[in-house]
Amino acid sequence: MARWGGRARPAMQVPGPSVREAASMYGTAVAVFLVILVAALQGSAPAESPFPFHIPLDPEGTLELSWNVSYVQETVYFQLLVRELKAGVLFGMSDRGELENADLVVLWTDRDGAYFGDAWSDQKGQVHLDSQQDYQLLRAQRTPEGLYLLFKRPFGTCDPNDYLIEDGTVHLVYGLLEEPLQSLEAINTSSLHTGLQRVQLLKPNISQPALPVDTHTMEIRAPDVLIPGQVTTYWCHITELPDGFPRHHIVMYEPIVTEGNEALVHHMEVFQCAAEVESVPHFSGPCDSKMKPERLNYCRHVLAAWALGAKAFYYPEEAGLAFGGPGSSRFLRLEVHYHNPLVIRGRRDSSGIRLYYTAALRRFDAGIMELGLAYTPVMAIPPQETAFVLTGYCTDKCTQLALPPSGIHIFASQLHTHLTGRKVVTVLARDGREREIVNRDSHYSPHFQEIRMLKKVVSVHPGDVLITSCTYNTEDRRLATVGGFGILEEMCVNYVHYYPQTQLELCKSAADPGFLRKYFHLVNRFNSEEVCTCPQASVPEQFASVPWNSFSRDVLKALYGFAPISVHCNKSSAVRFQGEWNRQPLPEIVSRLEEPTPHCPASRAQSPAGPTVLSIGGGKG
Amino acid sequence: MARWGGRARPAMQVPGPSVREAASMYGTAVAVFLVILVAALQGSAPAESPFPFHIPLDPEGTLELSWNVSYVQETVYFQLLVRELKAGVLFGMSDRGELENADLVVLWTDRDGAYFGDAWSDQKGQVHLDSQQDYQLLRAQRTPEGLYLLFKRPFGTCDPNDYLIEDGTVHLVYGLLEEPLQSLEAINTSSLHTGLQRVQLLKPNISQPALPVDTHTMEIRAPDVLIPGQVTTYWCHITELPDGFPRHHIVMYEPIVTEGNEALVHHMEVFQCAAEVESVPHFSGPCDSKMKPERLNYCRHVLAAWALGAKAFYYPEEAGLAFGGPGSSRFLRLEVHYHNPLVIRGRRDSSGIRLYYTAALRRFDAGIMELGLAYTPVMAIPPQETAFVLTGYCTDKCTQLALPPSGIHIFASQLHTHLTGRKVVTVLARDGREREIVNRDSHYSPHFQEIRMLKKVVSVHPGDVLITSCTYNTEDRRLATVGGFGILEEMCVNYVHYYPQTQLELCKSAADPGFLRKYFHLVNRFNSEEVCTCPQASVPEQFASVPWNSFSRDVLKALYGFAPISVHCNKSSAVRFQGEWNRQPLPEIVSRLEEPTPHCPASRAQSPAGPTVLSIGGGKG
């Protein structure tokens, strides 16, 4: 029986010879070829290159993933550390973190040996060997810490059963094999210890600007928090800037995570309180505590945000985020999200964020602008929808009025919806043509909202249109989900970070309420007067009484794609720019950006046709 | 400069060594591998197997294609005969026969040699070498007739840029290279002599039932027709059965094409005239001639239909198509479609169809039933649509009433639309679930309507639902296209051939006219009273006045997906089965058939990574 001994041995080079499980007409030729190939690859693979990104996969820290991205090769290099290997491990990716329909690599053992193979799970969780081996093992190495597996995967494989690695959130999944198996096909993911971890796999490859010489640091931490023995805790902690702290620019910030708690600290944000609030009590406790002072609700201006897997956040060298000085609150709120699925008790934590700031103000103030849908029940999602799309517009008229002639430069973005959000994208259009993606997350999760640096700064000029679309899943809802602030209502927002700062704080839209009234009327006409269209009924009440059939659903979609819009082109959330903003024409888009077709890896002809035999510990127990 | 000599030489085995045009990290390893591979393939390829299917590609007969299909390997084997090769030839497939976005094999020459490679053309017609070589050359052979190229292609390649070979019509394209080229990339299809040929590539693999011993034959031919010097001619020719010809079963028919005219005779049909018409004049001339007797319009009952590329049509051994005897007309109309794009003059033709019939009637009469949409303007397609779908239903209520308890068996199908039809599919549903495809053509052309044997007989039981959907392209239309008989109106019909014959001749539907009135009213309400809803306006008039915007288009789609239907469940086109057929519920389908995902060829890892060098004539002028 194959086992890995606990004792350290020198690093061993793998793979050895290849075997094909499937019958092959050209088995010998392929095997010969594979050996040549592996030799070639071992020469060319960046085996010694560092892995700049790290994340624990499971809450116990048994599995630790490091990775690096080659944009030239369109390939991700993974290094998986398995600390206490029993009979094997599954690792992979799936649409939303489910273990069914997942794209997997499996390290497994039978009574004779150990194998590494590219596999996939079907919709029942049954694991199958992939006919095309796209995960390629580069090295396996035993160390005192555990087994290191080094392997690579192209972003796209052109295998329709494979996961396409895209920008935005990737749901990593894992599973642990406790016992050796007769074959790979004996695995069903439903019977394993499994889990998921969300991460931005394709981190941007941007150089970090040098920090100014007079950079100071400030740690915003909640000291010595006893992490509550519950799955989810949002911890709120108030600190304040020194009295008379003058205006500075934040130029960088980075997480400080207490050692040992890496798998528990899920995300952290630093908010500045509103200048109008004179003083804020020094509260430190769960954000949903009944003891929490009311005034903490006025601390919502984001200064810094970090989420699991993210590294330091650098402002572009021409810009910094202003804080301190007159007209700005001295009070800061740190919010730490502890994710404690194993309900570990007694763990103490002092995590937080370290701000790097300078008094030598940079050329530009950075700003944050809110794009997407206005918070109004006019925008609603019928129940039982798997992928309903709502779209908000920042119109040419608003950008014409509010942006400087030289435009603004968006360098980072944070996407936001409530619980039913599944995808978010913002596209820039000019002269009726979509030009570029500002930010897109096709595997968006409301539980993983990080500020992301854009791979490429997007410049927005007066007259440009910014179109933000969110896709929602309301399969678990019985009634329509309307837009609004409540957690059971929905939002569609992209907070874009840009410079130079302008007066435009919010550029969003919603369908014209008059057209929605026409909609309720026509649904009524087609459905024998079931809908209450009496004028005293509120929009949520009217939505609640719509009989949801294919016609009322399709016509609502058609309405949102046709009705004129109310545009919110605001200096602050209350003050609109001057002009007529009601019943504005929906921006007309005559040409859409094409979906990028994944490049089929050129090296496809060189991938092995079956699993790889590992030469460590096989058959010697 | 590479040239092929005109003199015959013995067959030469190809390919020789491989070259890669693209730079490769592993060039040497791949080349070595390729040689091994080619050697292996030459052993396994069915080089000696016959090619049962043949078609001329161009009207001059310069290119002749033969092919065979391996359903086990999911591969088509092609043999292309190039009679007068100059500098090369392009052959391939595209969505609708265009030379842009086509999937191609190219045989080309430069000053040094000749090459065979898998390529594709972009949307501007520019040719590129494919990174994945899926067309695989098996042999090239020079003969007195010309150059024979033998190659194969899997149905699906999993390369998103490649054409997927599916059931139904395939648009084959070709081009002739006149001069040697510096490189493949020098080709733009717009500058070549090119053309297209439609064919059912994936012919069914069904065994031909033995013919009865007392089979007789009858040739229905238009003797000695002088093919008119015009591109399109439909020739009509009336013949009659012998006086007192008793009832027989047609058990098979096959085309008789005059030698030399293979590229001109596009399709032929034999119709029986209506029994009510006592006698029909012996006309022989163009069907659109002013001299054509009015009574020929009553000759529309199909007895036999053949189109280019089709072979003999065999009835299943338990069934035959009745003709002759009392209650059936003695008069037959042969219609021959001559397609003469080069306007060749003076060519004479005596093509027709040979019927094989028997007096020993088989167990079952075969019947023909019409599925799809009723001919009514209620079903309409907005203008400027690229893929608008209309659906007609044969409901459970109708099949319950009209089919025998043991059901009927559909063995062949002929799809029919007018000019804007692009796709047609009929699906069988039972208990709200789609069960099987009766017939599907995703590259349907109204110019290529053949009767096709089904790969698998489909049994329809009482209570089953048959759903026929047609996809239309009205990009070139300015007004809505309504349903109807006119050539500029549309139809959506599947003529299914089945046994045992029943009284049900027509099982179709259309949306309820009352709901269409509601539609016109609501479009009116949303568009400031532009639509004429006055009761005296006809449906086509009302459609003509609809302002076509995204809302009126989307709501019409929603209406067709929601409104109750009028069902035509008829014994003959005039007589309905008894029952209530108006305002019937739209059949509810809770589970759809999944689109088949193409199998990625297992041999992918073995395909060459670049073009193949041919060893014939290269560099020796």
Coordinates of C-alpha atoms in Angstrom, one line a residue, chain B residues 75-467:
Chain B
T75 CA -14.5 11.1 -38.2
V76 CA -15.2 11.9 -41.8
Y77 CA -12.8 10.5 -44.4
F78 CA -12.6 12.7 -47.5
Q79 CA -11.1 12.0 -50.9
L80 CA -10.8 15.1 -53.0
L81 CA -10.0 14.7 -56.7
V82 CA -8.4 17.8 -58.2
R83 CA -8.5 17.4 -62.0
E84 CA -6.5 20.3 -63.2
L85 CA -4.3 21.5 -60.4
K86 CA -2.6 24.8 -60.9
A87 CA -0.9 26.1 -57.7
G88 CA -3.2 24.7 -55.1
V89 CA -6.7 24.3 -53.7
L90 CA -8.7 25.3 -50.7
F91 CA -11.5 23.1 -49.4
G92 CA -13.6 23.3 -46.2
M93 CA -16.8 24.2 -44.4
S94 CA -18.5 27.3 -43.1
D95 CA -21.7 28.2 -41.4
R96 CA -23.7 29.1 -44.5
G97 CA -21.2 28.7 -47.4
E98 CA -19.3 31.9 -47.0
L99 CA -15.6 32.0 -47.6
E100 CA -15.1 34.2 -44.6
N101 CA -14.9 32.5 -41.1
A102 CA -14.4 29.2 -42.9
D103 CA -12.6 26.1 -41.7
L104 CA -10.2 25.1 -44.4
V105 CA -7.7 22.6 -45.6
V106 CA -5.2 24.2 -48.0
L107 CA -2.9 22.5 -50.5
W108 CA -0.5 25.2 -51.6
T109 CA 2.9 25.6 -53.3
D110 CA 5.7 28.1 -52.9
R111 CA 8.9 28.1 -55.0
D112 CA 10.3 25.3 -53.0
G113 CA 7.6 22.8 -52.4
A114 CA 4.0 21.8 -51.8
Y115 CA 2.3 21.8 -48.4
F116 CA -0.9 20.6 -46.9
G117 CA -2.3 22.3 -43.8
D118 CA -5.3 22.9 -41.6
A119 CA -6.2 26.6 -41.9
W120 CA -9.1 29.0 -41.3
S121 CA -10.2 32.3 -42.8
D122 CA -11.1 35.3 -40.7
Q123 CA -14.0 37.6 -41.2
K124 CA -12.1 39.4 -43.9
G125 CA -11.3 36.2 -45.8
Q126 CA -7.7 36.3 -44.8
V127 CA -6.3 32.8 -44.4
H128 CA -4.3 31.7 -41.4
L129 CA -2.7 28.4 -40.4
D130 CA -4.5 26.7 -37.6
S131 CA -2.6 26.3 -34.4
Q132 CA -4.2 22.9 -34.1
Q133 CA -4.0 20.7 -37.2
D134 CA -7.2 18.7 -37.3
Y135 CA -7.4 17.8 -40.9
Q136 CA -5.0 15.0 -41.3
L137 CA -3.5 14.1 -44.6
L138 CA -3.5 10.3 -45.1
R139 CA -2.4 10.0 -48.8
A140 CA -1.7 12.0 -51.9
Q141 CA -1.7 10.2 -55.2
R142 CA -1.3 11.4 -58.8
T143 CA -3.3 9.6 -61.5
P144 CA -4.2 10.4 -65.1
E145 CA -7.5 11.8 -63.8
G146 CA -5.8 14.3 -61.4
L147 CA -4.5 14.5 -57.9
Y148 CA -6.3 12.5 -55.2
L149 CA -6.0 13.8 -51.7
L150 CA -7.1 11.5 -48.9
F151 CA -7.6 13.2 -45.5
K152 CA -9.7 12.9 -42.4
R153 CA -11.3 15.3 -39.9
P154 CA -13.0 14.5 -36.6
F155 CA -16.7 15.7 -36.3
G156 CA -15.6 18.1 -33.5
T157 CA -12.2 19.3 -32.7
C158 CA -12.8 21.3 -29.5
D159 CA -11.0 24.2 -31.2
P160 CA -13.4 27.1 -30.8
N161 CA -12.4 28.4 -34.2
D162 CA -13.2 25.1 -36.0
Y163 CA -16.4 24.1 -37.7
L164 CA -18.4 21.4 -35.9
I165 CA -19.6 18.7 -38.4
E166 CA -23.3 18.0 -37.4
D167 CA -26.3 16.2 -38.8
G168 CA -28.1 18.1 -41.5
T169 CA -26.8 20.4 -44.2
V170 CA -23.1 21.2 -44.4
H171 CA -22.0 24.0 -46.6
L172 CA -18.8 22.9 -48.3
V173 CA -16.6 25.6 -49.8
Y174 CA -13.7 25.5 -52.2
G175 CA -11.2 27.9 -53.8
L176 CA -8.6 27.5 -56.5
L177 CA -5.1 28.9 -56.3
E178 CA -3.7 30.0 -59.6
E179 CA -0.2 31.0 -58.6
P180 CA 2.4 29.8 -56.1
L181 CA 2.5 31.8 -52.9
Q182 CA 5.2 33.1 -50.6
S183 CA 3.2 31.8 -47.6
L184 CA -0.3 30.6 -46.7
E185 CA -0.9 33.9 -45.1
A186 CA -0.8 35.5 -48.6
I187 CA -4.2 34.0 -49.4
N188 CA -7.3 36.1 -49.2
T189 CA -10.4 34.1 -50.3
S190 CA -12.0 37.2 -51.8
S191 CA -9.4 37.2 -54.6
L192 CA -9.9 33.6 -55.6
H193 CA -12.2 31.6 -57.8
T194 CA -14.4 30.1 -55.1
G195 CA -17.8 28.4 -54.7
L196 CA -20.0 26.4 -52.4
Q197 CA -21.8 23.1 -52.4
R198 CA -24.5 22.1 -49.9
V199 CA -24.5 18.4 -48.8
Q200 CA -25.7 16.2 -46.0
L201 CA -22.2 15.1 -45.0
L202 CA -23.2 12.8 -42.1
K203 CA -25.2 10.3 -44.2
P204 CA -27.1 7.8 -42.0
N205 CA -25.4 4.5 -41.6
I206 CA -28.5 2.3 -42.1
S207 CA -28.7 -0.9 -43.9
Q208 CA -30.8 -1.1 -47.1
P209 CA -33.7 -3.5 -46.8
A210 CA -33.8 -6.2 -49.5
L211 CA -36.2 -5.5 -52.3
P212 CA -39.1 -7.9 -52.9
V213 CA -38.6 -10.4 -55.6
D214 CA -41.4 -9.0 -57.8
T215 CA -40.1 -5.5 -57.8
H216 CA -40.7 -3.5 -61.0
T217 CA -39.2 -0.2 -62.0
M218 CA -40.7 2.8 -63.6
E219 CA -38.6 5.7 -64.8
I220 CA -40.1 9.2 -64.5
R221 CA -38.0 11.3 -66.8
A222 CA -38.3 14.4 -68.8
P223 CA -36.7 13.2 -72.0
D224 CA -34.2 15.3 -74.0
V225 CA -34.7 18.6 -72.2
L226 CA -32.6 21.4 -73.6
I227 CA -31.3 22.9 -70.4
P228 CA -32.1 26.7 -70.6
G229 CA -29.2 29.1 -70.6
Q230 CA -30.1 30.7 -67.3
V231 CA -29.0 30.1 -63.7
T232 CA -32.2 28.7 -62.3
T233 CA -34.7 26.5 -64.0
Y234 CA -37.5 24.5 -62.5
W235 CA -38.6 22.1 -65.3
C236 CA -42.1 20.6 -65.1
H237 CA -43.0 17.4 -66.9
I238 CA -46.3 15.5 -66.8
T239 CA -46.5 11.7 -67.2
E240 CA -49.2 9.3 -66.4
L241 CA -49.5 5.8 -65.0
P242 CA -50.9 3.1 -67.3
D243 CA -54.7 3.0 -67.6
G244 CA -56.0 0.7 -64.8
F245 CA -52.7 0.6 -63.0
P246 CA -53.6 -1.0 -59.7
R247 CA -52.5 -0.1 -56.2
H248 CA -48.8 -0.7 -55.6
H249 CA -46.2 0.1 -53.0
I250 CA -43.2 2.2 -53.9
V251 CA -40.4 0.5 -51.9
M252 CA -37.4 2.4 -53.2
Y253 CA -36.4 5.1 -55.6
E254 CA -33.2 6.4 -57.0
P255 CA -32.0 9.3 -59.1
I256 CA -31.2 8.9 -62.8
V257 CA -28.8 11.7 -63.7
T258 CA -27.7 12.1 -67.3
E259 CA -23.9 11.6 -67.5
G260 CA -22.0 14.8 -67.7
N261 CA -24.8 16.8 -66.1
E262 CA -24.0 15.8 -62.5
A263 CA -23.2 19.4 -61.5
L264 CA -26.3 20.9 -63.1
V265 CA -29.1 18.7 -61.8
H266 CA -29.7 20.1 -58.4
H267 CA -32.8 18.4 -57.2
M268 CA -35.8 16.4 -58.5
E269 CA -39.3 15.6 -57.1
V270 CA -42.1 13.5 -58.3
F271 CA -45.6 14.7 -57.3
Q272 CA -48.9 12.9 -57.8
C273 CA -51.8 15.1 -58.9
A274 CA -55.1 15.4 -56.9
A275 CA -57.6 12.6 -57.5
E276 CA -60.3 15.1 -58.2
V277 CA -58.5 16.4 -61.3
E278 CA -59.8 14.2 -64.1
S279 CA -57.0 14.7 -66.6
V280 CA -53.8 16.8 -66.8
P281 CA -52.3 18.0 -70.1
H282 CA -49.0 16.5 -71.1
F283 CA -46.9 19.7 -70.5
S284 CA -43.1 19.7 -70.5
G285 CA -41.4 23.0 -69.9
P286 CA -40.3 25.5 -67.3
C287 CA -42.6 25.5 -64.3
D288 CA -42.9 29.3 -64.4
S289 CA -43.8 29.3 -68.1
K290 CA -46.9 31.2 -69.1
M291 CA -47.8 28.2 -71.1
K292 CA -48.0 26.0 -68.1
P293 CA -51.6 24.7 -67.6
E294 CA -53.4 25.8 -64.5
R295 CA -54.2 22.3 -63.5
L296 CA -50.5 21.4 -62.8
N297 CA -51.0 23.4 -59.5
Y298 CA -53.1 20.4 -58.3
C299 CA -50.1 18.1 -58.5
R300 CA -48.5 18.6 -55.0
H301 CA -48.6 15.2 -53.3
V302 CA -45.0 14.1 -53.0
L303 CA -44.1 10.6 -54.1
A304 CA -40.4 10.9 -54.3
A305 CA -37.7 13.6 -53.7
W306 CA -34.0 13.7 -54.4
A307 CA -31.4 16.3 -54.0
L308 CA -27.7 16.6 -54.9
G309 CA -25.5 14.2 -52.9
A310 CA -28.4 12.0 -51.9
K311 CA -28.4 8.3 -52.8
A312 CA -31.3 5.9 -53.2
F313 CA -34.2 6.2 -50.8
Y314 CA -35.4 2.9 -49.3
Y315 CA -38.7 2.5 -47.4
P316 CA -38.4 0.5 -44.2
E317 CA -39.1 -3.2 -45.0
E318 CA -42.5 -3.1 -43.3
A319 CA -43.9 -0.2 -45.3
G320 CA -44.3 1.2 -48.7
L321 CA -45.8 4.3 -50.3
A322 CA -49.1 3.5 -52.0
F323 CA -49.8 4.7 -55.5
G324 CA -52.1 3.6 -58.3
G325 CA -55.5 2.0 -57.8
P326 CA -58.9 3.6 -57.3
G327 CA -59.1 7.0 -55.5
S328 CA -55.6 8.0 -56.7
S329 CA -54.7 10.1 -59.7
R330 CA -52.9 8.6 -62.7
F331 CA -51.1 11.8 -63.4
L332 CA -47.6 12.5 -62.1
R333 CA -45.5 15.7 -62.3
L334 CA -41.7 15.5 -62.4
E335 CA -40.0 18.7 -61.3
V336 CA -36.3 19.0 -62.1
H337 CA -34.3 22.0 -60.7
Y338 CA -31.4 22.8 -63.0
H339 CA -28.8 25.0 -61.3
N340 CA -26.6 26.4 -64.1
P341 CA -24.5 29.2 -62.6
L342 CA -22.1 29.3 -65.6
V343 CA -25.1 29.6 -68.0
I344 CA -23.9 26.7 -70.1
R345 CA -26.0 26.6 -73.2
G346 CA -27.0 23.7 -75.5
R347 CA -26.7 21.0 -72.9
R348 CA -29.4 18.3 -73.2
D349 CA -30.7 16.3 -70.2
S350 CA -33.0 13.3 -69.5
S351 CA -32.6 13.1 -65.8
G352 CA -35.4 11.8 -63.6
I353 CA -36.2 9.3 -60.8
R354 CA -36.6 5.6 -61.1
L355 CA -39.3 4.2 -58.9
Y356 CA -39.1 0.6 -57.5
Y357 CA -42.5 -0.7 -56.7
T358 CA -44.3 -4.0 -56.0
A359 CA -47.8 -5.3 -56.3
A360 CA -47.2 -7.5 -53.2
L361 CA -48.3 -4.7 -50.8
R362 CA -46.2 -4.5 -47.6
R363 CA -47.7 -4.7 -44.2
F364 CA -48.1 -1.0 -43.7
D365 CA -48.9 2.0 -45.9
A366 CA -46.4 4.8 -45.3
G367 CA -47.9 8.2 -44.7
I368 CA -46.7 11.8 -44.7
M369 CA -47.7 14.2 -41.9
E370 CA -47.2 18.0 -41.8
L371 CA -45.8 19.4 -38.5
G372 CA -45.0 22.9 -37.5
L373 CA -46.7 26.3 -37.9
A374 CA -50.2 26.8 -39.4
Y375 CA -50.1 29.1 -42.4
T376 CA -51.4 32.3 -40.8
P377 CA -50.1 35.9 -40.5
V378 CA -50.6 35.7 -36.7
M379 CA -47.1 34.2 -36.7
A380 CA -44.7 36.9 -37.8
I381 CA -41.0 37.8 -37.7
P382 CA -39.9 41.4 -37.1
P383 CA -37.6 42.8 -39.8
Q384 CA -33.8 43.1 -39.1
E385 CA -33.7 40.0 -37.0
T386 CA -30.6 37.7 -37.3
A387 CA -32.1 34.7 -35.5
F388 CA -35.8 34.9 -34.6
V389 CA -37.4 31.7 -33.6
L390 CA -41.0 30.6 -34.3
T391 CA -42.4 27.4 -32.9
G392 CA -45.4 25.2 -33.9
Y393 CA -46.8 22.4 -31.7
C394 CA -48.5 19.1 -32.4
T395 CA -50.2 18.8 -29.0
D396 CA -50.7 15.8 -26.7
K397 CA -54.5 16.2 -27.1
C398 CA -54.1 15.8 -30.9
T399 CA -51.8 12.8 -30.8
Q400 CA -54.0 11.2 -28.1
L401 CA -57.0 11.5 -30.4
A402 CA -55.4 10.6 -33.7
L403 CA -52.6 8.1 -33.2
P404 CA -53.1 4.4 -32.8
P405 CA -52.3 3.0 -29.3
S406 CA -49.1 1.4 -30.6
G407 CA -48.0 4.7 -32.0
I408 CA -46.4 5.6 -35.4
H409 CA -42.8 5.3 -36.5
I410 CA -41.2 8.3 -38.3
F411 CA -38.4 7.1 -40.5
A412 CA -37.7 10.2 -42.7
S413 CA -38.2 13.9 -42.7
Q414 CA -38.2 16.8 -45.1
L415 CA -37.8 20.3 -43.6
H416 CA -39.4 23.3 -45.3
T417 CA -39.4 27.1 -44.9
H418 CA -39.4 29.9 -47.4
L419 CA -36.5 32.3 -48.0
T420 CA -35.6 33.5 -44.5
G421 CA -35.3 30.0 -42.9
R422 CA -31.9 29.3 -41.3
K423 CA -32.5 26.4 -38.9
V424 CA -35.2 23.9 -38.3
V425 CA -35.7 21.3 -35.6
T426 CA -38.4 19.0 -34.4
V427 CA -38.3 17.6 -30.9
L428 CA -40.4 15.0 -29.3
A429 CA -41.6 15.6 -25.7
R430 CA -43.4 13.2 -23.4
D431 CA -44.8 14.2 -19.9
G432 CA -43.4 17.7 -20.2
R433 CA -39.8 16.4 -21.0
E434 CA -38.0 16.7 -24.3
R435 CA -37.0 13.1 -25.1
E436 CA -35.5 13.0 -28.6
I437 CA -34.7 15.0 -31.7
V438 CA -36.8 13.9 -34.6
N439 CA -34.8 15.9 -37.1
R440 CA -32.5 18.9 -36.8
D441 CA -30.7 21.1 -39.3
S442 CA -28.7 23.9 -37.8
H443 CA -27.4 25.0 -41.2
Y444 CA -30.7 24.6 -43.0
S445 CA -31.0 26.2 -46.4
P446 CA -34.3 26.8 -48.2
H447 CA -32.3 26.0 -51.4
F448 CA -31.6 22.5 -50.2
Q449 CA -34.7 20.7 -49.1
E450 CA -34.1 16.9 -49.4
I451 CA -36.0 14.1 -47.8
R452 CA -33.6 12.6 -45.2
M453 CA -33.8 9.2 -43.7
L454 CA -33.5 9.5 -39.9
K455 CA -30.5 7.9 -38.3
K456 CA -32.9 6.4 -35.8
V457 CA -36.6 5.7 -36.3
V458 CA -38.6 7.9 -33.9
S459 CA -41.8 6.4 -32.4
V460 CA -44.5 8.7 -31.5
H461 CA -47.2 7.6 -29.0
P462 CA -50.6 9.0 -28.2
G463 CA -50.1 11.9 -25.8
D464 CA -46.7 12.8 -27.1
V465 CA -46.0 16.4 -28.2
L466 CA -44.0 17.3 -31.3
I467 CA -42.4 20.7 -31.2

